Structure formats: structure tokens, C-alpha cells
């Protein structure tokens, strides 16, 4: 394993993460978020096929179906696939509801939530400095979602739904770590297996919601396919490089490298979409970024 390689992969994720919220809001207004999410997932699977074919020709192909997994491990794979499918739907819906800038800033709570879950589930101890930085981050998030007022009455339920995305990510990644080591799969095969399971889950959800017929109609529309294909390809690459990074460096370190993603989103939103950025959004972003880097410094100091 190489820390430099892992850091390089995480930097690619940084660029992709900065672009993704802007691509997510390109969904046509008349297309339901669930239907669009399934179309995106199909394009993600399509984006994974060329590398999968290359790995098959090299004799490196080892998907979950060929791994000797127990019933419990299969249950973990299916559950986490469903969790990732649910988080992708929340991603598509949440970006449109809270706006790309607020959305990407809220997603930066992932390292905080991952650390909290490691503390609660795995019993990893946290010092006073980490607890203090955690409180600062929570206050900054409250400041952001309340529109810079700290008034709980101004907090949208959509913002809380966005915060559920990193919770799903953290839980799924914690559950998957041992399974991925046992399966001995490449990052691409991990991503493809996850996407196929998520696609099955989303397809069932589309049928159950009564959107099946609309999905078939929207799938033929070019104005739907183009943004879905672009978003799907970028999302696949982000997943691929994220799993590549996880093989070399801890999740917390990889997450911290992607901290500046909101700044990229802000810049693109202003320059490309002509959107305005409020002062409270900049303040919240800077405070959260400083807190995340503080957490990283504390963690690195502990390990040295």
C-alpha cells in the first residue's frame, strides 16, 4: 500500500465531487428523482463495463457471485447495495431541494459522521480536542441549514435528509470493509457489484412506486439520457477512485483530502450557472473545513 497513491486517488475524487452536485441538478423538472436515479445507475454500470471486460481478459475478474461468501456476508452485500441505492436517490433529490452549494457543504459532514459512528459502533476513543472540533462543526452545520440565523424554525427537513446521506455511506463502508478484503476484488469490481445490487433495489422501488411506465418513457428521451449519462459516468469514476483510495489510506484521511470540494462547487455555480453565494454559506464552509483539518491533525498526531 502507498499513502501517496491513495492521496492521489482522493484528489481525483475531490475534483469529481466538486462537479457532481451541479450535474445532479441538471435533472429535467418533470422527471421523478427515483426514475432519474435508476437511469443514472444503469449508466454507471455501463461506464464500468469496459474496465470489467479488460479485467476479464486478464483473468482478474472476481465479482461477488464468484466469491465464497457466507449467507451473512451475502446479506451484508445486499443490505449495503440497497443503502447505496437509497443514498443515490437522496443525492439526486436533495441536491435539487437545498441547492448545489448547501448540498456539497452538508456532505462534508461525512468525516464527522464517520468518526462518530466509529466511536459508537467500534468504540474508538475521542479526545477533548476532537470533541471540541465536533461541537464546532455541528454549530457550523446548524448555522448553514438555518440560513445563517441559528433559528431551528428555519431548518428545512430536506437539509436533514441530505445529512442522512453520509450516515448511509458511513454505515455501508464500515460493513463492507471485511467483505471486500475477503472477496479480493479490484476497485472496479467492488464498484460494479455495488452498482448492480443498487440497480436491482432501485428497479424494484420504481415498480413499487408506480413509476415503471414513466421510466420506460423517460428512458427514450435524449434530454433525460444526456445529463443522466454524464452524471452516471462521473459518479462511477468517483466511486472507482474512492475505493482505490480506501485500499491505501484510512477513510478519515481520504475524506479529509476532499474537504475543498464545496469551494469548487461554489466557484462553478457562480461562473457557470450565474448563481449567487451568500456570506453565511462561505462562513459555514470555512469553519467546517477548518474543523475537518483540525480533526485530521489530531488523528495524525495520535498516530505519529
PDB file of C-alpha atoms in Angstrom:
ATOM      1  CA  UNK A   1       0.000   0.000   0.000  1.00  0.00           C
ATOM      2  CA  UNK A   2       1.152   3.545  -0.778  1.00  0.00           C
ATOM      3  CA  UNK A   3      -0.084   6.653   1.000  1.00  0.00           C
ATOM      4  CA  UNK A   4       0.947   8.821  -1.960  1.00  0.00           C
ATOM      5  CA  UNK A   5      -1.098   6.671  -4.345  1.00  0.00           C
ATOM      6  CA  UNK A   6      -4.104   6.789  -2.039  1.00  0.00           C
ATOM      7  CA  UNK A   7      -3.802  10.554  -1.684  1.00  0.00           C
ATOM      8  CA  UNK A   8      -3.624  10.916  -5.480  1.00  0.00           C
ATOM      9  CA  UNK A   9      -6.806   8.893  -5.892  1.00  0.00           C
ATOM     10  CA  UNK A  10      -8.520  11.007  -3.235  1.00  0.00           C
ATOM     11  CA  UNK A  11      -7.507  14.193  -5.074  1.00  0.00           C
ATOM     12  CA  UNK A  12      -9.251  12.905  -8.203  1.00  0.00           C
ATOM     13  CA  UNK A  13     -12.309  12.310  -6.029  1.00  0.00           C
ATOM     14  CA  UNK A  14     -12.056  15.929  -4.894  1.00  0.00           C
ATOM     15  CA  UNK A  15     -12.440  17.222  -8.452  1.00  0.00           C
ATOM     16  CA  UNK A  16     -15.276  14.841  -9.246  1.00  0.00           C
ATOM     17  CA  UNK A  17     -17.115  15.584  -6.006  1.00  0.00           C
ATOM     18  CA  UNK A  18     -16.990  19.307  -6.757  1.00  0.00           C
ATOM     19  CA  UNK A  19     -18.737  18.743 -10.084  1.00  0.00           C
ATOM     20  CA  UNK A  20     -21.347  16.190  -9.034  1.00  0.00           C
ATOM     21  CA  UNK A  21     -23.885  18.478  -7.270  1.00  0.00           C
ATOM     22  CA  UNK A  22     -24.052  20.652 -10.389  1.00  0.00           C
ATOM     23  CA  UNK A  23     -24.667  17.588 -12.555  1.00  0.00           C
ATOM     24  CA  UNK A  24     -27.332  16.291 -10.168  1.00  0.00           C
ATOM     25  CA  UNK A  25     -29.461  19.431 -10.532  1.00  0.00           C
ATOM     26  CA  UNK A  26     -29.422  19.016 -14.338  1.00  0.00           C
ATOM     27  CA  UNK A  27     -32.323  16.566 -13.968  1.00  0.00           C
ATOM     28  CA  UNK A  28     -35.335  17.751 -16.026  1.00  0.00           C
ATOM     29  CA  UNK A  29     -38.000  19.133 -13.699  1.00  0.00           C
ATOM     30  CA  UNK A  30     -40.711  16.734 -14.909  1.00  0.00           C
ATOM     31  CA  UNK A  31     -38.627  13.587 -14.317  1.00  0.00           C
ATOM     32  CA  UNK A  32     -39.110  11.986 -10.859  1.00  0.00           C
ATOM     33  CA  UNK A  33     -35.943  11.692  -8.776  1.00  0.00           C
ATOM     34  CA  UNK A  34     -36.374   7.927  -8.339  1.00  0.00           C
ATOM     35  CA  UNK A  35     -36.711   7.300 -12.087  1.00  0.00           C
ATOM     36  CA  UNK A  36     -33.718   9.534 -12.820  1.00  0.00           C
ATOM     37  CA  UNK A  37     -31.662   7.733 -10.169  1.00  0.00           C
ATOM     38  CA  UNK A  38     -32.336   4.352 -11.788  1.00  0.00           C
ATOM     39  CA  UNK A  39     -31.322   5.723 -15.214  1.00  0.00           C
ATOM     40  CA  UNK A  40     -28.131   7.138 -13.667  1.00  0.00           C
ATOM     41  CA  UNK A  41     -27.342   3.767 -12.096  1.00  0.00           C
ATOM     42  CA  UNK A  42     -27.777   1.995 -15.439  1.00  0.00           C
ATOM     43  CA  UNK A  43     -25.278   4.423 -16.965  1.00  0.00           C
ATOM     44  CA  UNK A  44     -22.905   3.824 -14.053  1.00  0.00           C
ATOM     45  CA  UNK A  45     -22.988   0.095 -14.783  1.00  0.00           C
ATOM     46  CA  UNK A  46     -22.388   0.834 -18.484  1.00  0.00           C
ATOM     47  CA  UNK A  47     -19.385   3.006 -17.573  1.00  0.00           C
ATOM     48  CA  UNK A  48     -17.912   0.125 -15.556  1.00  0.00           C
ATOM     49  CA  UNK A  49     -18.168  -2.448 -18.357  1.00  0.00           C
ATOM     50  CA  UNK A  50     -15.050  -1.526 -20.426  1.00  0.00           C
ATOM     51  CA  UNK A  51     -12.693  -1.933 -17.465  1.00  0.00           C
ATOM     52  CA  UNK A  52     -14.569  -5.061 -16.375  1.00  0.00           C
ATOM     53  CA  UNK A  53     -14.063  -6.584 -19.830  1.00  0.00           C
ATOM     54  CA  UNK A  54     -10.356  -5.746 -19.672  1.00  0.00           C
ATOM     55  CA  UNK A  55     -10.070  -7.409 -16.245  1.00  0.00           C
ATOM     56  CA  UNK A  56     -11.904 -10.459 -17.570  1.00  0.00           C
ATOM     57  CA  UNK A  57      -9.424 -10.779 -20.448  1.00  0.00           C
ATOM     58  CA  UNK A  58      -6.565 -10.540 -17.958  1.00  0.00           C
ATOM     59  CA  UNK A  59      -8.094 -13.255 -15.810  1.00  0.00           C
ATOM     60  CA  UNK A  60      -8.597 -10.807 -12.919  1.00  0.00           C
ATOM     61  CA  UNK A  61     -12.395 -10.888 -12.810  1.00  0.00           C
ATOM     62  CA  UNK A  62     -13.780 -11.871  -9.406  1.00  0.00           C
ATOM     63  CA  UNK A  63     -17.242 -10.496  -8.671  1.00  0.00           C
ATOM     64  CA  UNK A  64     -19.303 -11.194  -5.578  1.00  0.00           C
ATOM     65  CA  UNK A  65     -21.068 -14.006  -7.420  1.00  0.00           C
ATOM     66  CA  UNK A  66     -17.758 -15.898  -7.668  1.00  0.00           C
ATOM     67  CA  UNK A  67     -16.619 -15.214  -4.104  1.00  0.00           C
ATOM     68  CA  UNK A  68     -17.040 -17.851  -1.418  1.00  0.00           C
ATOM     69  CA  UNK A  69     -19.303 -15.835   0.864  1.00  0.00           C
ATOM     70  CA  UNK A  70     -21.426 -16.998   3.753  1.00  0.00           C
ATOM     71  CA  UNK A  71     -25.148 -16.290   3.971  1.00  0.00           C
ATOM     72  CA  UNK A  72     -24.408 -13.482   6.436  1.00  0.00           C
ATOM     73  CA  UNK A  73     -21.865 -11.915   4.087  1.00  0.00           C
ATOM     74  CA  UNK A  74     -24.325 -12.091   1.204  1.00  0.00           C
ATOM     75  CA  UNK A  75     -26.818 -10.360   3.470  1.00  0.00           C
ATOM     76  CA  UNK A  76     -24.269  -7.596   4.116  1.00  0.00           C
ATOM     77  CA  UNK A  77     -23.658  -7.202   0.362  1.00  0.00           C
ATOM     78  CA  UNK A  78     -27.373  -6.955  -0.398  1.00  0.00           C
ATOM     79  CA  UNK A  79     -28.082  -4.595   2.501  1.00  0.00           C
ATOM     80  CA  UNK A  80     -25.234  -2.232   1.661  1.00  0.00           C
ATOM     81  CA  UNK A  81     -26.208  -2.276  -2.024  1.00  0.00           C
ATOM     82  CA  UNK A  82     -29.699  -1.176  -1.044  1.00  0.00           C
ATOM     83  CA  UNK A  83     -28.225   1.501   1.249  1.00  0.00           C
ATOM     84  CA  UNK A  84     -26.093   2.873  -1.583  1.00  0.00           C
ATOM     85  CA  UNK A  85     -29.124   2.874  -3.893  1.00  0.00           C
ATOM     86  CA  UNK A  86     -31.127   4.781  -1.291  1.00  0.00           C
ATOM     87  CA  UNK A  87     -28.291   7.272  -0.785  1.00  0.00           C
ATOM     88  CA  UNK A  88     -28.043   7.898  -4.546  1.00  0.00           C
ATOM     89  CA  UNK A  89     -31.768   8.650  -4.704  1.00  0.00           C
ATOM     90  CA  UNK A  90     -31.382  11.027  -1.727  1.00  0.00           C
ATOM     91  CA  UNK A  91     -28.411  12.620  -3.535  1.00  0.00           C
ATOM     92  CA  UNK A  92     -30.440  13.358  -6.668  1.00  0.00           C
ATOM     93  CA  UNK A  93     -33.437  14.614  -4.711  1.00  0.00           C
ATOM     94  CA  UNK A  94     -31.503  16.518  -2.040  1.00  0.00           C
ATOM     95  CA  UNK A  95     -29.281  18.461  -4.449  1.00  0.00           C
ATOM     96  CA  UNK A  96     -32.349  19.889  -6.167  1.00  0.00           C
ATOM     97  CA  UNK A  97     -34.137  20.715  -2.911  1.00  0.00           C
ATOM     98  CA  UNK A  98     -31.372  22.506  -0.986  1.00  0.00           C
ATOM     99  CA  UNK A  99     -29.248  23.753  -3.902  1.00  0.00           C
ATOM    100  CA  UNK A 100     -25.805  22.505  -5.006  1.00  0.00           C
ATOM    101  CA  UNK A 101     -23.797  24.780  -2.683  1.00  0.00           C
ATOM    102  CA  UNK A 102     -25.598  23.940   0.574  1.00  0.00           C
ATOM    103  CA  UNK A 103     -25.742  20.330  -0.558  1.00  0.00           C
ATOM    104  CA  UNK A 104     -21.997  19.850  -1.033  1.00  0.00           C
ATOM    105  CA  UNK A 105     -21.198  21.666   2.221  1.00  0.00           C
ATOM    106  CA  UNK A 106     -23.563  19.378   4.125  1.00  0.00           C
ATOM    107  CA  UNK A 107     -21.931  16.322   2.575  1.00  0.00           C
ATOM    108  CA  UNK A 108     -18.632  17.450   4.081  1.00  0.00           C
ATOM    109  CA  UNK A 109     -20.013  16.234   7.395  1.00  0.00           C
ATOM    110  CA  UNK A 110     -19.076  12.721   6.232  1.00  0.00           C
ATOM    111  CA  UNK A 111     -15.751  12.564   8.150  1.00  0.00           C
ATOM    112  CA  UNK A 112     -17.517  13.827  11.274  1.00  0.00           C
ATOM    113  CA  UNK A 113     -20.280  11.252  10.982  1.00  0.00           C
ATOM    114  CA  UNK A 114     -17.772   8.502  10.162  1.00  0.00           C
ATOM    115  CA  UNK A 115     -15.785   9.385  13.280  1.00  0.00           C
ATOM    116  CA  UNK A 116     -18.935   9.441  15.426  1.00  0.00           C
ATOM    117  CA  UNK A 117     -20.027   6.050  14.105  1.00  0.00           C
ATOM    118  CA  UNK A 118     -16.557   4.606  14.706  1.00  0.00           C
ATOM    119  CA  UNK A 119     -16.849   5.867  18.292  1.00  0.00           C
ATOM    120  CA  UNK A 120     -20.348   4.471  18.854  1.00  0.00           C
ATOM    121  CA  UNK A 121     -20.033   1.180  16.936  1.00  0.00           C
ATOM    122  CA  UNK A 122     -16.342   0.331  17.152  1.00  0.00           C
ATOM    123  CA  UNK A 123     -15.529   2.018  20.440  1.00  0.00           C
ATOM    124  CA  UNK A 124     -12.774   4.267  19.041  1.00  0.00           C
ATOM    125  CA  UNK A 125     -11.991   6.822  21.738  1.00  0.00           C
ATOM    126  CA  UNK A 126     -12.072  10.540  21.027  1.00  0.00           C
ATOM    127  CA  UNK A 127     -10.102  13.171  22.925  1.00  0.00           C
ATOM    128  CA  UNK A 128     -11.161  16.596  24.119  1.00  0.00           C
ATOM    129  CA  UNK A 129      -9.796  18.336  21.019  1.00  0.00           C
ATOM    130  CA  UNK A 130     -11.801  16.051  18.729  1.00  0.00           C
ATOM    131  CA  UNK A 131     -14.945  16.540  20.781  1.00  0.00           C
ATOM    132  CA  UNK A 132     -14.457  20.314  20.710  1.00  0.00           C
ATOM    133  CA  UNK A 133     -13.992  20.341  16.938  1.00  0.00           C
ATOM    134  CA  UNK A 134     -17.052  18.139  16.578  1.00  0.00           C
ATOM    135  CA  UNK A 135     -19.147  20.660  18.506  1.00  0.00           C
ATOM    136  CA  UNK A 136     -17.822  23.481  16.301  1.00  0.00           C
ATOM    137  CA  UNK A 137     -18.779  21.535  13.172  1.00  0.00           C
ATOM    138  CA  UNK A 138     -22.265  20.841  14.476  1.00  0.00           C
ATOM    139  CA  UNK A 139     -22.740  24.550  15.213  1.00  0.00           C
ATOM    140  CA  UNK A 140     -21.490  25.456  11.727  1.00  0.00           C
ATOM    141  CA  UNK A 141     -23.884  22.960  10.124  1.00  0.00           C
ATOM    142  CA  UNK A 142     -26.750  24.403  12.193  1.00  0.00           C
ATOM    143  CA  UNK A 143     -25.743  27.896  11.093  1.00  0.00           C
ATOM    144  CA  UNK A 144     -25.786  26.775   7.454  1.00  0.00           C
ATOM    145  CA  UNK A 145     -29.098  24.911   7.398  1.00  0.00           C
ATOM    146  CA  UNK A 146     -30.839  27.679   9.338  1.00  0.00           C
ATOM    147  CA  UNK A 147     -29.853  30.263   6.730  1.00  0.00           C
ATOM    148  CA  UNK A 148     -27.303  31.954   8.970  1.00  0.00           C
ATOM    149  CA  UNK A 149     -29.721  32.557  11.851  1.00  0.00           C
ATOM    150  CA  UNK A 150     -29.291  29.591  14.252  1.00  0.00           C
ATOM    151  CA  UNK A 151     -33.099  29.513  14.371  1.00  0.00           C
ATOM    152  CA  UNK A 152     -34.310  25.911  14.486  1.00  0.00           C
ATOM    153  CA  UNK A 153     -37.549  27.015  12.855  1.00  0.00           C
ATOM    154  CA  UNK A 154     -35.651  27.864   9.681  1.00  0.00           C
ATOM    155  CA  UNK A 155     -34.150  24.400   9.307  1.00  0.00           C
ATOM    156  CA  UNK A 156     -35.585  22.508   6.354  1.00  0.00           C
ATOM    157  CA  UNK A 157     -36.372  18.820   6.556  1.00  0.00           C
ATOM    158  CA  UNK A 158     -34.630  18.488   3.192  1.00  0.00           C
ATOM    159  CA  UNK A 159     -31.374  19.520   4.854  1.00  0.00           C
ATOM    160  CA  UNK A 160     -31.827  16.765   7.417  1.00  0.00           C
ATOM    161  CA  UNK A 161     -32.427  14.296   4.606  1.00  0.00           C
ATOM    162  CA  UNK A 162     -29.146  15.345   2.996  1.00  0.00           C
ATOM    163  CA  UNK A 163     -27.368  14.682   6.294  1.00  0.00           C
ATOM    164  CA  UNK A 164     -28.752  11.146   6.144  1.00  0.00           C
ATOM    165  CA  UNK A 165     -26.611  10.501   3.035  1.00  0.00           C
ATOM    166  CA  UNK A 166     -23.236  10.473   4.852  1.00  0.00           C
ATOM    167  CA  UNK A 167     -24.856   8.362   7.582  1.00  0.00           C
ATOM    168  CA  UNK A 168     -25.752   5.745   4.970  1.00  0.00           C
ATOM    169  CA  UNK A 169     -22.298   5.994   3.384  1.00  0.00           C
ATOM    170  CA  UNK A 170     -20.513   5.590   6.712  1.00  0.00           C
ATOM    171  CA  UNK A 171     -22.593   2.620   7.809  1.00  0.00           C
ATOM    172  CA  UNK A 172     -22.240   0.860   4.463  1.00  0.00           C
ATOM    173  CA  UNK A 173     -18.478   1.399   4.258  1.00  0.00           C
ATOM    174  CA  UNK A 174     -17.981   0.074   7.781  1.00  0.00           C
ATOM    175  CA  UNK A 175     -19.994  -3.036   6.958  1.00  0.00           C
ATOM    176  CA  UNK A 176     -18.196  -3.614   3.637  1.00  0.00           C
ATOM    177  CA  UNK A 177     -14.562  -3.373   4.718  1.00  0.00           C
ATOM    178  CA  UNK A 178     -14.128  -7.005   5.854  1.00  0.00           C
ATOM    179  CA  UNK A 179     -16.176  -8.332   2.949  1.00  0.00           C
ATOM    180  CA  UNK A 180     -14.037  -6.532   0.370  1.00  0.00           C
ATOM    181  CA  UNK A 181     -10.827  -7.931   1.836  1.00  0.00           C
ATOM    182  CA  UNK A 182     -12.199 -11.493   1.733  1.00  0.00           C
ATOM    183  CA  UNK A 183     -13.572 -11.183  -1.805  1.00  0.00           C
ATOM    184  CA  UNK A 184     -10.189  -9.955  -3.115  1.00  0.00           C
ATOM    185  CA  UNK A 185     -11.903  -7.831  -5.751  1.00  0.00           C
ATOM    186  CA  UNK A 186     -10.466  -4.894  -7.686  1.00  0.00           C
ATOM    187  CA  UNK A 187     -11.842  -1.414  -7.042  1.00  0.00           C
ATOM    188  CA  UNK A 188     -13.754  -1.599 -10.325  1.00  0.00           C
ATOM    189  CA  UNK A 189     -15.315  -4.953  -9.400  1.00  0.00           C
ATOM    190  CA  UNK A 190     -16.294  -3.616  -5.969  1.00  0.00           C
ATOM    191  CA  UNK A 191     -17.943  -0.650  -7.654  1.00  0.00           C
ATOM    192  CA  UNK A 192     -19.723  -2.772 -10.281  1.00  0.00           C
ATOM    193  CA  UNK A 193     -21.030  -5.267  -7.720  1.00  0.00           C
ATOM    194  CA  UNK A 194     -22.342  -2.421  -5.603  1.00  0.00           C
ATOM    195  CA  UNK A 195     -23.994  -0.759  -8.612  1.00  0.00           C
ATOM    196  CA  UNK A 196     -25.693  -3.932  -9.832  1.00  0.00           C
ATOM    197  CA  UNK A 197     -27.204  -4.576  -6.390  1.00  0.00           C
ATOM    198  CA  UNK A 198     -28.243  -0.926  -6.114  1.00  0.00           C
ATOM    199  CA  UNK A 199     -29.791  -1.090  -9.591  1.00  0.00           C
ATOM    200  CA  UNK A 200     -31.914  -4.107  -8.668  1.00  0.00           C
ATOM    201  CA  UNK A 201     -33.058  -2.339  -5.499  1.00  0.00           C
ATOM    202  CA  UNK A 202     -33.902   0.862  -7.398  1.00  0.00           C
ATOM    203  CA  UNK A 203     -35.720  -1.032 -10.168  1.00  0.00           C
ATOM    204  CA  UNK A 204     -37.912  -2.717  -7.557  1.00  0.00           C
ATOM    205  CA  UNK A 205     -38.553   0.676  -5.946  1.00  0.00           C
ATOM    206  CA  UNK A 206     -39.532   2.220  -9.304  1.00  0.00           C
ATOM    207  CA  UNK A 207     -42.023  -0.592  -9.964  1.00  0.00           C
ATOM    208  CA  UNK A 208     -43.415  -0.436  -6.418  1.00  0.00           C
ATOM    209  CA  UNK A 209     -43.875   3.348  -6.662  1.00  0.00           C
ATOM    210  CA  UNK A 210     -45.872   3.065  -9.865  1.00  0.00           C
ATOM    211  CA  UNK A 211     -43.235   4.877 -11.961  1.00  0.00           C
ATOM    212  CA  UNK A 212     -42.406   1.852 -14.114  1.00  0.00           C
ATOM    213  CA  UNK A 213     -44.282   3.055 -17.187  1.00  0.00           C
ATOM    214  CA  UNK A 214     -42.901   6.571 -16.859  1.00  0.00           C
ATOM    215  CA  UNK A 215     -39.384   5.139 -16.517  1.00  0.00           C
ATOM    216  CA  UNK A 216     -39.758   3.350 -19.867  1.00  0.00           C
ATOM    217  CA  UNK A 217     -40.931   6.582 -21.479  1.00  0.00           C
ATOM    218  CA  UNK A 218     -38.208   8.772 -19.967  1.00  0.00           C
ATOM    219  CA  UNK A 219     -35.523   6.238 -20.902  1.00  0.00           C
ATOM    220  CA  UNK A 220     -36.168   7.072 -24.563  1.00  0.00           C
ATOM    221  CA  UNK A 221     -35.825  10.838 -24.125  1.00  0.00           C
ATOM    222  CA  UNK A 222     -32.493  12.383 -25.171  1.00  0.00           C
ATOM    223  CA  UNK A 223     -32.884  15.342 -22.788  1.00  0.00           C
ATOM    224  CA  UNK A 224     -33.012  12.816 -19.948  1.00  0.00           C
ATOM    225  CA  UNK A 225     -30.319  10.441 -21.185  1.00  0.00           C
ATOM    226  CA  UNK A 226     -27.596  13.052 -21.752  1.00  0.00           C
ATOM    227  CA  UNK A 227     -27.487  14.516 -18.189  1.00  0.00           C
ATOM    228  CA  UNK A 228     -28.018  11.034 -16.727  1.00  0.00           C
ATOM    229  CA  UNK A 229     -25.156   9.585 -18.778  1.00  0.00           C
ATOM    230  CA  UNK A 230     -22.751  12.389 -17.833  1.00  0.00           C
ATOM    231  CA  UNK A 231     -23.687  12.222 -14.155  1.00  0.00           C
ATOM    232  CA  UNK A 232     -23.513   8.410 -14.197  1.00  0.00           C
ATOM    233  CA  UNK A 233     -20.023   8.375 -15.737  1.00  0.00           C
ATOM    234  CA  UNK A 234     -18.686  10.974 -13.293  1.00  0.00           C
ATOM    235  CA  UNK A 235     -20.295   9.221 -10.315  1.00  0.00           C
ATOM    236  CA  UNK A 236     -18.819   5.865 -11.413  1.00  0.00           C
ATOM    237  CA  UNK A 237     -15.348   7.388 -11.645  1.00  0.00           C
ATOM    238  CA  UNK A 238     -15.750   8.973  -8.216  1.00  0.00           C
ATOM    239  CA  UNK A 239     -16.740   5.594  -6.734  1.00  0.00           C
ATOM    240  CA  UNK A 240     -13.863   3.852  -8.508  1.00  0.00           C
ATOM    241  CA  UNK A 241     -11.222   6.289  -7.289  1.00  0.00           C
ATOM    242  CA  UNK A 242     -12.772   6.332  -3.809  1.00  0.00           C
ATOM    243  CA  UNK A 243     -12.427   2.564  -3.439  1.00  0.00           C
ATOM    244  CA  UNK A 244      -8.894   2.793  -4.870  1.00  0.00           C
ATOM    245  CA  UNK A 245      -8.056   5.375  -2.210  1.00  0.00           C
ATOM    246  CA  UNK A 246      -9.571   3.226   0.552  1.00  0.00           C
ATOM    247  CA  UNK A 247      -7.149   0.413  -0.278  1.00  0.00           C
ATOM    248  CA  UNK A 248      -4.185   2.653   0.552  1.00  0.00           C
ATOM    249  CA  UNK A 249      -5.287   5.146   3.218  1.00  0.00           C
ATOM    250  CA  UNK A 250      -7.909   5.286   6.022  1.00  0.00           C
ATOM    251  CA  UNK A 251     -11.413   6.507   5.209  1.00  0.00           C
ATOM    252  CA  UNK A 252     -10.977   9.513   7.507  1.00  0.00           C
ATOM    253  CA  UNK A 253      -7.808  10.627   5.693  1.00  0.00           C
ATOM    254  CA  UNK A 254      -9.329  10.136   2.236  1.00  0.00           C
ATOM    255  CA  UNK A 255     -12.396  12.106   3.317  1.00  0.00           C
ATOM    256  CA  UNK A 256     -10.263  14.939   4.655  1.00  0.00           C
ATOM    257  CA  UNK A 257      -8.454  15.312   1.318  1.00  0.00           C
ATOM    258  CA  UNK A 258     -11.814  16.020  -0.332  1.00  0.00           C
ATOM    259  CA  UNK A 259     -12.593  18.857   2.103  1.00  0.00           C
ATOM    260  CA  UNK A 260     -12.192  21.682  -0.502  1.00  0.00           C
ATOM    261  CA  UNK A 261     -14.913  20.201  -2.761  1.00  0.00           C
ATOM    262  CA  UNK A 262     -17.513  22.848  -1.715  1.00  0.00           C
ATOM    263  CA  UNK A 263     -15.165  25.630  -2.836  1.00  0.00           C
ATOM    264  CA  UNK A 264     -15.006  24.078  -6.300  1.00  0.00           C
ATOM    265  CA  UNK A 265     -18.787  23.755  -6.380  1.00  0.00           C
ATOM    266  CA  UNK A 266     -19.212  27.371  -5.283  1.00  0.00           C
ATOM    267  CA  UNK A 267     -16.826  28.615  -7.957  1.00  0.00           C
ATOM    268  CA  UNK A 268     -18.514  26.590 -10.686  1.00  0.00           C
ATOM    269  CA  UNK A 269     -22.004  27.648  -9.519  1.00  0.00           C
ATOM    270  CA  UNK A 270     -21.036  31.314  -9.765  1.00  0.00           C
ATOM    271  CA  UNK A 271     -19.068  31.150 -13.021  1.00  0.00           C
ATOM    272  CA  UNK A 272     -21.087  28.575 -14.961  1.00  0.00           C
ATOM    273  CA  UNK A 273     -24.624  28.868 -13.578  1.00  0.00           C
ATOM    274  CA  UNK A 274     -24.618  32.519 -12.537  1.00  0.00           C
ATOM    275  CA  UNK A 275     -25.777  31.653  -9.041  1.00  0.00           C
ATOM    276  CA  UNK A 276     -25.036  33.846  -6.035  1.00  0.00           C
ATOM    277  CA  UNK A 277     -23.330  32.611  -2.880  1.00  0.00           C
ATOM    278  CA  UNK A 278     -24.389  34.060   0.487  1.00  0.00           C
ATOM    279  CA  UNK A 279     -21.898  35.156   3.129  1.00  0.00           C
ATOM    280  CA  UNK A 280     -23.224  32.633   5.662  1.00  0.00           C
ATOM    281  CA  UNK A 281     -22.525  29.811   3.195  1.00  0.00           C
ATOM    282  CA  UNK A 282     -18.892  30.899   2.845  1.00  0.00           C
ATOM    283  CA  UNK A 283     -18.520  31.241   6.619  1.00  0.00           C
ATOM    284  CA  UNK A 284     -20.039  27.817   7.271  1.00  0.00           C
ATOM    285  CA  UNK A 285     -17.841  26.230   4.602  1.00  0.00           C
ATOM    286  CA  UNK A 286     -14.655  27.746   6.050  1.00  0.00           C
ATOM    287  CA  UNK A 287     -15.489  26.779   9.633  1.00  0.00           C
ATOM    288  CA  UNK A 288     -16.357  23.211   8.643  1.00  0.00           C
ATOM    289  CA  UNK A 289     -13.200  22.930   6.538  1.00  0.00           C
ATOM    290  CA  UNK A 290     -11.031  24.246   9.385  1.00  0.00           C
ATOM    291  CA  UNK A 291     -12.671  21.807  11.807  1.00  0.00           C
ATOM    292  CA  UNK A 292     -12.122  18.867   9.453  1.00  0.00           C
ATOM    293  CA  UNK A 293      -8.463  19.719   9.031  1.00  0.00           C
ATOM    294  CA  UNK A 294      -8.222  20.077  12.790  1.00  0.00           C
ATOM    295  CA  UNK A 295      -9.620  16.568  13.205  1.00  0.00           C
ATOM    296  CA  UNK A 296      -7.105  15.303  10.651  1.00  0.00           C
ATOM    297  CA  UNK A 297      -4.219  16.974  12.506  1.00  0.00           C
ATOM    298  CA  UNK A 298      -5.314  15.420  15.801  1.00  0.00           C
ATOM    299  CA  UNK A 299      -5.594  11.985  14.207  1.00  0.00           C
ATOM    300  CA  UNK A 300      -2.196  12.221  12.524  1.00  0.00           C
ATOM    301  CA  UNK A 301      -0.602  13.445  15.775  1.00  0.00           C
ATOM    302  CA  UNK A 302      -2.010  10.449  17.625  1.00  0.00           C
ATOM    303  CA  UNK A 303      -0.568   8.003  15.090  1.00  0.00           C
ATOM    304  CA  UNK A 304       2.894   9.570  14.952  1.00  0.00           C
TER     305      UNK A 304
END
